[in-house]
Amino acid sequence: MVKTKASTEISKLSFEQALKALEEIVRGLEAGDAKLDEAIQAYERGAALKQHCENKLREAQAKVDQIQFTAEGGISVKPANID
């Protein structure tokens, strides 16, 4: 996958920032005010944002899955292997 300026910018977003941007795109597309080319670009950006959010959720789930309880009732964390 070739890293573009847009994909690099998206990769720096937190989950919350990406989700907010995705929600704004959806609202804009639902309004139907954009020209076709703009709508296509917005859809492509939305798809990239969606993928980024899914990746962030998978990373978070992997971290949660690594939390373990010890025999003494404490909590330990096993390093996640998400790559």
PDB file of N, CA and C in Angstrom:
ATOM      1  N   MET A   1       0.843  -1.179   0.000  1.00  0.00           N
ATOM      2  CA  MET A   1       0.000   0.000   0.000  1.00  0.00           C
ATOM      3  C   MET A   1       0.886   1.240   0.000  1.00  0.00           C
ATOM      4  N   VAL A   2       0.640   2.131  -0.918  1.00  0.00           N
ATOM      5  CA  VAL A   2       1.407   3.350  -1.042  1.00  0.00           C
ATOM      6  C   VAL A   2       0.866   4.381  -0.062  1.00  0.00           C
ATOM      7  N   LYS A   3       1.767   4.970   0.720  1.00  0.00           N
ATOM      8  CA  LYS A   3       1.363   6.008   1.673  1.00  0.00           C
ATOM      9  C   LYS A   3       1.220   7.332   0.939  1.00  0.00           C
ATOM     10  N   THR A   4       0.040   7.888   0.973  1.00  0.00           N
ATOM     11  CA  THR A   4      -0.182   9.210   0.398  1.00  0.00           C
ATOM     12  C   THR A   4      -0.187  10.220   1.530  1.00  0.00           C
ATOM     13  N   LYS A   5      -0.199  11.483   1.167  1.00  0.00           N
ATOM     14  CA  LYS A   5      -0.258  12.544   2.179  1.00  0.00           C
ATOM     15  C   LYS A   5      -1.520  12.380   3.030  1.00  0.00           C
ATOM     16  N   ALA A   6      -2.632  12.058   2.365  1.00  0.00           N
ATOM     17  CA  ALA A   6      -3.902  11.896   3.089  1.00  0.00           C
ATOM     18  C   ALA A   6      -3.854  10.702   4.035  1.00  0.00           C
ATOM     19  N   SER A   7      -3.291   9.567   3.580  1.00  0.00           N
ATOM     20  CA  SER A   7      -3.249   8.391   4.447  1.00  0.00           C
ATOM     21  C   SER A   7      -2.286   8.600   5.607  1.00  0.00           C
ATOM     22  N   THR A   8      -1.205   9.348   5.382  1.00  0.00           N
ATOM     23  CA  THR A   8      -0.283   9.666   6.462  1.00  0.00           C
ATOM     24  C   THR A   8      -0.972  10.555   7.487  1.00  0.00           C
ATOM     25  N   GLU A   9      -1.733  11.529   7.001  1.00  0.00           N
ATOM     26  CA  GLU A   9      -2.466  12.436   7.900  1.00  0.00           C
ATOM     27  C   GLU A   9      -3.498  11.654   8.706  1.00  0.00           C
ATOM     28  N   ILE A  10      -4.212  10.753   8.066  1.00  0.00           N
ATOM     29  CA  ILE A  10      -5.228   9.952   8.754  1.00  0.00           C
ATOM     30  C   ILE A  10      -4.577   9.050   9.797  1.00  0.00           C
ATOM     31  N   SER A  11      -3.433   8.483   9.487  1.00  0.00           N
ATOM     32  CA  SER A  11      -2.776   7.565  10.424  1.00  0.00           C
ATOM     33  C   SER A  11      -2.357   8.255  11.715  1.00  0.00           C
ATOM     34  N   LYS A  12      -2.242   9.576  11.701  1.00  0.00           N
ATOM     35  CA  LYS A  12      -1.859  10.329  12.900  1.00  0.00           C
ATOM     36  C   LYS A  12      -3.049  10.679  13.785  1.00  0.00           C
ATOM     37  N   LEU A  13      -4.260  10.447  13.295  1.00  0.00           N
ATOM     38  CA  LEU A  13      -5.461  10.798  14.054  1.00  0.00           C
ATOM     39  C   LEU A  13      -5.730   9.786  15.151  1.00  0.00           C
ATOM     40  N   SER A  14      -6.264  10.286  16.261  1.00  0.00           N
ATOM     41  CA  SER A  14      -6.755   9.380  17.302  1.00  0.00           C
ATOM     42  C   SER A  14      -8.056   8.762  16.795  1.00  0.00           C
ATOM     43  N   PHE A  15      -8.513   7.745  17.493  1.00  0.00           N
ATOM     44  CA  PHE A  15      -9.782   7.123  17.127  1.00  0.00           C
ATOM     45  C   PHE A  15     -10.903   8.156  17.148  1.00  0.00           C
ATOM     46  N   GLU A  16     -10.936   8.958  18.207  1.00  0.00           N
ATOM     47  CA  GLU A  16     -12.006   9.940  18.366  1.00  0.00           C
ATOM     48  C   GLU A  16     -11.972  11.001  17.265  1.00  0.00           C
ATOM     49  N   GLN A  17     -10.786  11.448  16.905  1.00  0.00           N
ATOM     50  CA  GLN A  17     -10.661  12.444  15.833  1.00  0.00           C
ATOM     51  C   GLN A  17     -11.115  11.866  14.499  1.00  0.00           C
ATOM     52  N   ALA A  18     -10.707  10.638  14.218  1.00  0.00           N
ATOM     53  CA  ALA A  18     -11.080   9.991  12.962  1.00  0.00           C
ATOM     54  C   ALA A  18     -12.584   9.751  12.901  1.00  0.00           C
ATOM     55  N   LEU A  19     -13.170   9.332  14.007  1.00  0.00           N
ATOM     56  CA  LEU A  19     -14.606   9.083  14.049  1.00  0.00           C
ATOM     57  C   LEU A  19     -15.387  10.379  13.825  1.00  0.00           C
ATOM     58  N   LYS A  20     -14.930  11.453  14.438  1.00  0.00           N
ATOM     59  CA  LYS A  20     -15.593  12.748  14.254  1.00  0.00           C
ATOM     60  C   LYS A  20     -15.517  13.187  12.786  1.00  0.00           C
ATOM     61  N   ALA A  21     -14.351  13.031  12.172  1.00  0.00           N
ATOM     62  CA  ALA A  21     -14.191  13.391  10.760  1.00  0.00           C
ATOM     63  C   ALA A  21     -15.089  12.526   9.882  1.00  0.00           C
ATOM     64  N   LEU A  22     -15.184  11.248  10.206  1.00  0.00           N
ATOM     65  CA  LEU A  22     -16.047  10.341   9.449  1.00  0.00           C
ATOM     66  C   LEU A  22     -17.511  10.741   9.588  1.00  0.00           C
ATOM     67  N   GLU A  23     -17.925  11.097  10.789  1.00  0.00           N
ATOM     68  CA  GLU A  23     -19.306  11.542  11.005  1.00  0.00           C
ATOM     69  C   GLU A  23     -19.617  12.795  10.196  1.00  0.00           C
ATOM     70  N   GLU A  24     -18.654  13.713  10.120  1.00  0.00           N
ATOM     71  CA  GLU A  24     -18.852  14.934   9.334  1.00  0.00           C
ATOM     72  C   GLU A  24     -19.006  14.612   7.846  1.00  0.00           C
ATOM     73  N   ILE A  25     -18.228  13.666   7.364  1.00  0.00           N
ATOM     74  CA  ILE A  25     -18.329  13.261   5.959  1.00  0.00           C
ATOM     75  C   ILE A  25     -19.694  12.639   5.689  1.00  0.00           C
ATOM     76  N   VAL A  26     -20.131  11.775   6.583  1.00  0.00           N
ATOM     77  CA  VAL A  26     -21.433  11.122   6.403  1.00  0.00           C
ATOM     78  C   VAL A  26     -22.547  12.161   6.368  1.00  0.00           C
ATOM     79  N   ARG A  27     -22.507  13.121   7.287  1.00  0.00           N
ATOM     80  CA  ARG A  27     -23.528  14.180   7.289  1.00  0.00           C
ATOM     81  C   ARG A  27     -23.509  14.954   5.971  1.00  0.00           C
ATOM     82  N   GLY A  28     -22.311  15.275   5.502  1.00  0.00           N
ATOM     83  CA  GLY A  28     -22.188  16.001   4.244  1.00  0.00           C
ATOM     84  C   GLY A  28     -22.714  15.216   3.057  1.00  0.00           C
ATOM     85  N   LEU A  29     -22.403  13.930   3.016  1.00  0.00           N
ATOM     86  CA  LEU A  29     -22.892  13.103   1.912  1.00  0.00           C
ATOM     87  C   LEU A  29     -24.408  12.923   1.985  1.00  0.00           C
ATOM     88  N   GLU A  30     -24.925  12.775   3.200  1.00  0.00           N
ATOM     89  CA  GLU A  30     -26.373  12.632   3.363  1.00  0.00           C
ATOM     90  C   GLU A  30     -27.110  13.896   2.936  1.00  0.00           C
ATOM     91  N   ALA A  31     -26.484  15.056   3.135  1.00  0.00           N
ATOM     92  CA  ALA A  31     -27.111  16.314   2.726  1.00  0.00           C
ATOM     93  C   ALA A  31     -27.228  16.403   1.211  1.00  0.00           C
ATOM     94  N   GLY A  32     -26.317  15.741   0.504  1.00  0.00           N
ATOM     95  CA  GLY A  32     -26.395  15.690  -0.946  1.00  0.00           C
ATOM     96  C   GLY A  32     -26.056  16.984  -1.661  1.00  0.00           C
ATOM     97  N   ASP A  33     -25.356  17.887  -1.004  1.00  0.00           N
ATOM     98  CA  ASP A  33     -25.050  19.183  -1.594  1.00  0.00           C
ATOM     99  C   ASP A  33     -23.754  19.194  -2.403  1.00  0.00           C
ATOM    100  N   ALA A  34     -22.928  18.162  -2.268  1.00  0.00           N
ATOM    101  CA  ALA A  34     -21.621  18.153  -2.927  1.00  0.00           C
ATOM    102  C   ALA A  34     -21.755  17.773  -4.396  1.00  0.00           C
ATOM    103  N   LYS A  35     -20.841  18.298  -5.191  1.00  0.00           N
ATOM    104  CA  LYS A  35     -20.747  17.895  -6.592  1.00  0.00           C
ATOM    105  C   LYS A  35     -20.238  16.464  -6.633  1.00  0.00           C
ATOM    106  N   LEU A  36     -20.425  15.791  -7.740  1.00  0.00           N
ATOM    107  CA  LEU A  36     -20.074  14.378  -7.855  1.00  0.00           C
ATOM    108  C   LEU A  36     -18.605  14.124  -7.498  1.00  0.00           C
ATOM    109  N   ASP A  37     -17.691  14.896  -8.061  1.00  0.00           N
ATOM    110  CA  ASP A  37     -16.269  14.697  -7.780  1.00  0.00           C
ATOM    111  C   ASP A  37     -15.965  14.883  -6.302  1.00  0.00           C
ATOM    112  N   GLU A  38     -16.578  15.885  -5.693  1.00  0.00           N
ATOM    113  CA  GLU A  38     -16.382  16.135  -4.260  1.00  0.00           C
ATOM    114  C   GLU A  38     -16.954  14.995  -3.431  1.00  0.00           C
ATOM    115  N   ALA A  39     -18.098  14.490  -3.836  1.00  0.00           N
ATOM    116  CA  ALA A  39     -18.726  13.383  -3.119  1.00  0.00           C
ATOM    117  C   ALA A  39     -17.857  12.126  -3.199  1.00  0.00           C
ATOM    118  N   ILE A  40     -17.270  11.879  -4.359  1.00  0.00           N
ATOM    119  CA  ILE A  40     -16.397  10.716  -4.523  1.00  0.00           C
ATOM    120  C   ILE A  40     -15.165  10.847  -3.638  1.00  0.00           C
ATOM    121  N   GLN A  41     -14.568  12.038  -3.624  1.00  0.00           N
ATOM    122  CA  GLN A  41     -13.395  12.266  -2.765  1.00  0.00           C
ATOM    123  C   GLN A  41     -13.762  12.113  -1.293  1.00  0.00           C
ATOM    124  N   ALA A  42     -14.915  12.629  -0.915  1.00  0.00           N
ATOM    125  CA  ALA A  42     -15.361  12.507   0.471  1.00  0.00           C
ATOM    126  C   ALA A  42     -15.592  11.044   0.826  1.00  0.00           C
ATOM    127  N   TYR A  43     -16.187  10.287  -0.098  1.00  0.00           N
ATOM    128  CA  TYR A  43     -16.437   8.867   0.137  1.00  0.00           C
ATOM    129  C   TYR A  43     -15.114   8.120   0.312  1.00  0.00           C
ATOM    130  N   GLU A  44     -14.129   8.421  -0.542  1.00  0.00           N
ATOM    131  CA  GLU A  44     -12.820   7.766  -0.446  1.00  0.00           C
ATOM    132  C   GLU A  44     -12.149   8.088   0.890  1.00  0.00           C
ATOM    133  N   ARG A  45     -12.217   9.345   1.300  1.00  0.00           N
ATOM    134  CA  ARG A  45     -11.644   9.730   2.596  1.00  0.00           C
ATOM    135  C   ARG A  45     -12.402   9.033   3.722  1.00  0.00           C
ATOM    136  N   GLY A  46     -13.717   8.963   3.596  1.00  0.00           N
ATOM    137  CA  GLY A  46     -14.518   8.272   4.600  1.00  0.00           C
ATOM    138  C   GLY A  46     -14.143   6.803   4.718  1.00  0.00           C
ATOM    139  N   ALA A  47     -13.897   6.158   3.591  1.00  0.00           N
ATOM    140  CA  ALA A  47     -13.498   4.748   3.611  1.00  0.00           C
ATOM    141  C   ALA A  47     -12.155   4.585   4.321  1.00  0.00           C
ATOM    142  N   ALA A  48     -11.222   5.514   4.073  1.00  0.00           N
ATOM    143  CA  ALA A  48      -9.921   5.462   4.740  1.00  0.00           C
ATOM    144  C   ALA A  48     -10.071   5.712   6.236  1.00  0.00           C
ATOM    145  N   LEU A  49     -10.924   6.652   6.605  1.00  0.00           N
ATOM    146  CA  LEU A  49     -11.177   6.925   8.021  1.00  0.00           C
ATOM    147  C   LEU A  49     -11.817   5.721   8.711  1.00  0.00           C
ATOM    148  N   LYS A  50     -12.743   5.078   8.033  1.00  0.00           N
ATOM    149  CA  LYS A  50     -13.399   3.889   8.582  1.00  0.00           C
ATOM    150  C   LYS A  50     -12.366   2.796   8.838  1.00  0.00           C
ATOM    151  N   GLN A  51     -11.483   2.574   7.879  1.00  0.00           N
ATOM    152  CA  GLN A  51     -10.441   1.560   8.035  1.00  0.00           C
ATOM    153  C   GLN A  51      -9.524   1.899   9.205  1.00  0.00           C
ATOM    154  N   HIS A  52      -9.187   3.168   9.334  1.00  0.00           N
ATOM    155  CA  HIS A  52      -8.334   3.621  10.436  1.00  0.00           C
ATOM    156  C   HIS A  52      -9.022   3.358  11.783  1.00  0.00           C
ATOM    157  N   CYS A  53     -10.302   3.677  11.863  1.00  0.00           N
ATOM    158  CA  CYS A  53     -11.051   3.429  13.104  1.00  0.00           C
ATOM    159  C   CYS A  53     -11.089   1.940  13.429  1.00  0.00           C
ATOM    160  N   GLU A  54     -11.313   1.119  12.421  1.00  0.00           N
ATOM    161  CA  GLU A  54     -11.341  -0.330  12.643  1.00  0.00           C
ATOM    162  C   GLU A  54      -9.991  -0.828  13.147  1.00  0.00           C
ATOM    163  N   ASN A  55      -8.909  -0.309  12.568  1.00  0.00           N
ATOM    164  CA  ASN A  55      -7.568  -0.702  13.017  1.00  0.00           C
ATOM    165  C   ASN A  55      -7.331  -0.289  14.466  1.00  0.00           C
ATOM    166  N   LYS A  56      -7.739   0.925  14.811  1.00  0.00           N
ATOM    167  CA  LYS A  56      -7.581   1.402  16.188  1.00  0.00           C
ATOM    168  C   LYS A  56      -8.372   0.522  17.164  1.00  0.00           C
ATOM    169  N   LEU A  57      -9.580   0.125  16.767  1.00  0.00           N
ATOM    170  CA  LEU A  57     -10.393  -0.744  17.627  1.00  0.00           C
ATOM    171  C   LEU A  57      -9.749  -2.120  17.788  1.00  0.00           C
ATOM    172  N   ARG A  58      -9.180  -2.667  16.717  1.00  0.00           N
ATOM    173  CA  ARG A  58      -8.487  -3.957  16.798  1.00  0.00           C
ATOM    174  C   ARG A  58      -7.279  -3.862  17.735  1.00  0.00           C
ATOM    175  N   GLU A  59      -6.540  -2.762  17.626  1.00  0.00           N
ATOM    176  CA  GLU A  59      -5.388  -2.569  18.513  1.00  0.00           C
ATOM    177  C   GLU A  59      -5.836  -2.499  19.972  1.00  0.00           C
ATOM    178  N   ALA A  60      -6.900  -1.771  20.232  1.00  0.00           N
ATOM    179  CA  ALA A  60      -7.411  -1.652  21.601  1.00  0.00           C
ATOM    180  C   ALA A  60      -7.889  -3.006  22.109  1.00  0.00           C
ATOM    181  N   GLN A  61      -8.588  -3.753  21.270  1.00  0.00           N
ATOM    182  CA  GLN A  61      -9.069  -5.074  21.672  1.00  0.00           C
ATOM    183  C   GLN A  61      -7.906  -6.007  21.990  1.00  0.00           C
ATOM    184  N   ALA A  62      -6.846  -5.938  21.186  1.00  0.00           N
ATOM    185  CA  ALA A  62      -5.682  -6.780  21.438  1.00  0.00           C
ATOM    186  C   ALA A  62      -5.057  -6.443  22.784  1.00  0.00           C
ATOM    187  N   LYS A  63      -5.029  -5.167  23.130  1.00  0.00           N
ATOM    188  CA  LYS A  63      -4.475  -4.760  24.422  1.00  0.00           C
ATOM    189  C   LYS A  63      -5.348  -5.253  25.566  1.00  0.00           C
ATOM    190  N   VAL A  64      -6.649  -5.132  25.424  1.00  0.00           N
ATOM    191  CA  VAL A  64      -7.572  -5.602  26.466  1.00  0.00           C
ATOM    192  C   VAL A  64      -7.453  -7.108  26.620  1.00  0.00           C
ATOM    193  N   ASP A  65      -7.311  -7.811  25.495  1.00  0.00           N
ATOM    194  CA  ASP A  65      -7.198  -9.271  25.541  1.00  0.00           C
ATOM    195  C   ASP A  65      -5.944  -9.731  26.276  1.00  0.00           C
ATOM    196  N   GLN A  66      -4.961  -8.849  26.403  1.00  0.00           N
ATOM    197  CA  GLN A  66      -3.703  -9.218  27.043  1.00  0.00           C
ATOM    198  C   GLN A  66      -3.735  -9.035  28.563  1.00  0.00           C
ATOM    199  N   ILE A  67      -4.788  -8.440  29.086  1.00  0.00           N
ATOM    200  CA  ILE A  67      -4.894  -8.250  30.533  1.00  0.00           C
ATOM    201  C   ILE A  67      -5.225  -9.594  31.175  1.00  0.00           C
ATOM    202  N   GLN A  68      -4.439  -9.970  32.162  1.00  0.00           N
ATOM    203  CA  GLN A  68      -4.628 -11.259  32.816  1.00  0.00           C
ATOM    204  C   GLN A  68      -4.704 -11.063  34.330  1.00  0.00           C
ATOM    205  N   PHE A  69      -5.425 -11.952  34.974  1.00  0.00           N
ATOM    206  CA  PHE A  69      -5.501 -11.927  36.430  1.00  0.00           C
ATOM    207  C   PHE A  69      -4.533 -12.972  36.978  1.00  0.00           C
ATOM    208  N   THR A  70      -3.784 -12.582  37.984  1.00  0.00           N
ATOM    209  CA  THR A  70      -2.841 -13.500  38.608  1.00  0.00           C
ATOM    210  C   THR A  70      -3.571 -14.355  39.640  1.00  0.00           C
ATOM    211  N   ALA A  71      -2.905 -15.402  40.090  1.00  0.00           N
ATOM    212  CA  ALA A  71      -3.490 -16.297  41.091  1.00  0.00           C
ATOM    213  C   ALA A  71      -3.774 -15.559  42.394  1.00  0.00           C
ATOM    214  N   GLU A  72      -2.999 -14.504  42.649  1.00  0.00           N
ATOM    215  CA  GLU A  72      -3.179 -13.723  43.882  1.00  0.00           C
ATOM    216  C   GLU A  72      -4.281 -12.675  43.748  1.00  0.00           C
ATOM    217  N   GLY A  73      -4.924 -12.608  42.590  1.00  0.00           N
ATOM    218  CA  GLY A  73      -5.984 -11.636  42.380  1.00  0.00           C
ATOM    219  C   GLY A  73      -5.515 -10.319  41.790  1.00  0.00           C
ATOM    220  N   GLY A  74      -4.243 -10.222  41.501  1.00  0.00           N
ATOM    221  CA  GLY A  74      -3.700  -9.014  40.882  1.00  0.00           C
ATOM    222  C   GLY A  74      -3.911  -9.044  39.372  1.00  0.00           C
ATOM    223  N   ILE A  75      -3.434  -8.024  38.739  1.00  0.00           N
ATOM    224  CA  ILE A  75      -3.577  -7.912  37.289  1.00  0.00           C
ATOM    225  C   ILE A  75      -2.191  -7.818  36.673  1.00  0.00           C
ATOM    226  N   SER A  76      -1.999  -8.561  35.601  1.00  0.00           N
ATOM    227  CA  SER A  76      -0.763  -8.444  34.843  1.00  0.00           C
ATOM    228  C   SER A  76      -1.138  -8.241  33.369  1.00  0.00           C
ATOM    229  N   VAL A  77      -0.184  -7.752  32.632  1.00  0.00           N
ATOM    230  CA  VAL A  77      -0.435  -7.511  31.218  1.00  0.00           C
ATOM    231  C   VAL A  77       0.605  -8.250  30.404  1.00  0.00           C
ATOM    232  N   LYS A  78       0.112  -9.103  29.528  1.00  0.00           N
ATOM    233  CA  LYS A  78       0.992  -9.824  28.612  1.00  0.00           C
ATOM    234  C   LYS A  78       1.170  -8.950  27.386  1.00  0.00           C
ATOM    235  N   PRO A  79       2.382  -8.728  26.912  1.00  0.00           N
ATOM    236  CA  PRO A  79       2.575  -7.875  25.731  1.00  0.00           C
ATOM    237  C   PRO A  79       1.741  -8.356  24.541  1.00  0.00           C
ATOM    238  N   ALA A  80       1.064  -7.417  23.907  1.00  0.00           N
ATOM    239  CA  ALA A  80       0.216  -7.738  22.766  1.00  0.00           C
ATOM    240  C   ALA A  80       1.051  -7.928  21.518  1.00  0.00           C
ATOM    241  N   ASN A  81       0.659  -8.862  20.688  1.00  0.00           N
ATOM    242  CA  ASN A  81       1.291  -9.075  19.398  1.00  0.00           C
ATOM    243  C   ASN A  81       0.252  -8.730  18.330  1.00  0.00           C
ATOM    244  N   ILE A  82       0.203  -7.455  17.937  1.00  0.00           N
ATOM    245  CA  ILE A  82      -0.841  -7.008  17.015  1.00  0.00           C
ATOM    246  C   ILE A  82      -0.343  -6.837  15.600  1.00  0.00           C
ATOM    247  N   ASP A  83       0.906  -7.115  15.339  1.00  0.00           N
ATOM    248  CA  ASP A  83       1.423  -6.951  13.987  1.00  0.00           C
ATOM    249  C   ASP A  83       1.132  -8.116  13.112  1.00  0.00           C
TER     250      ASP A  83
END
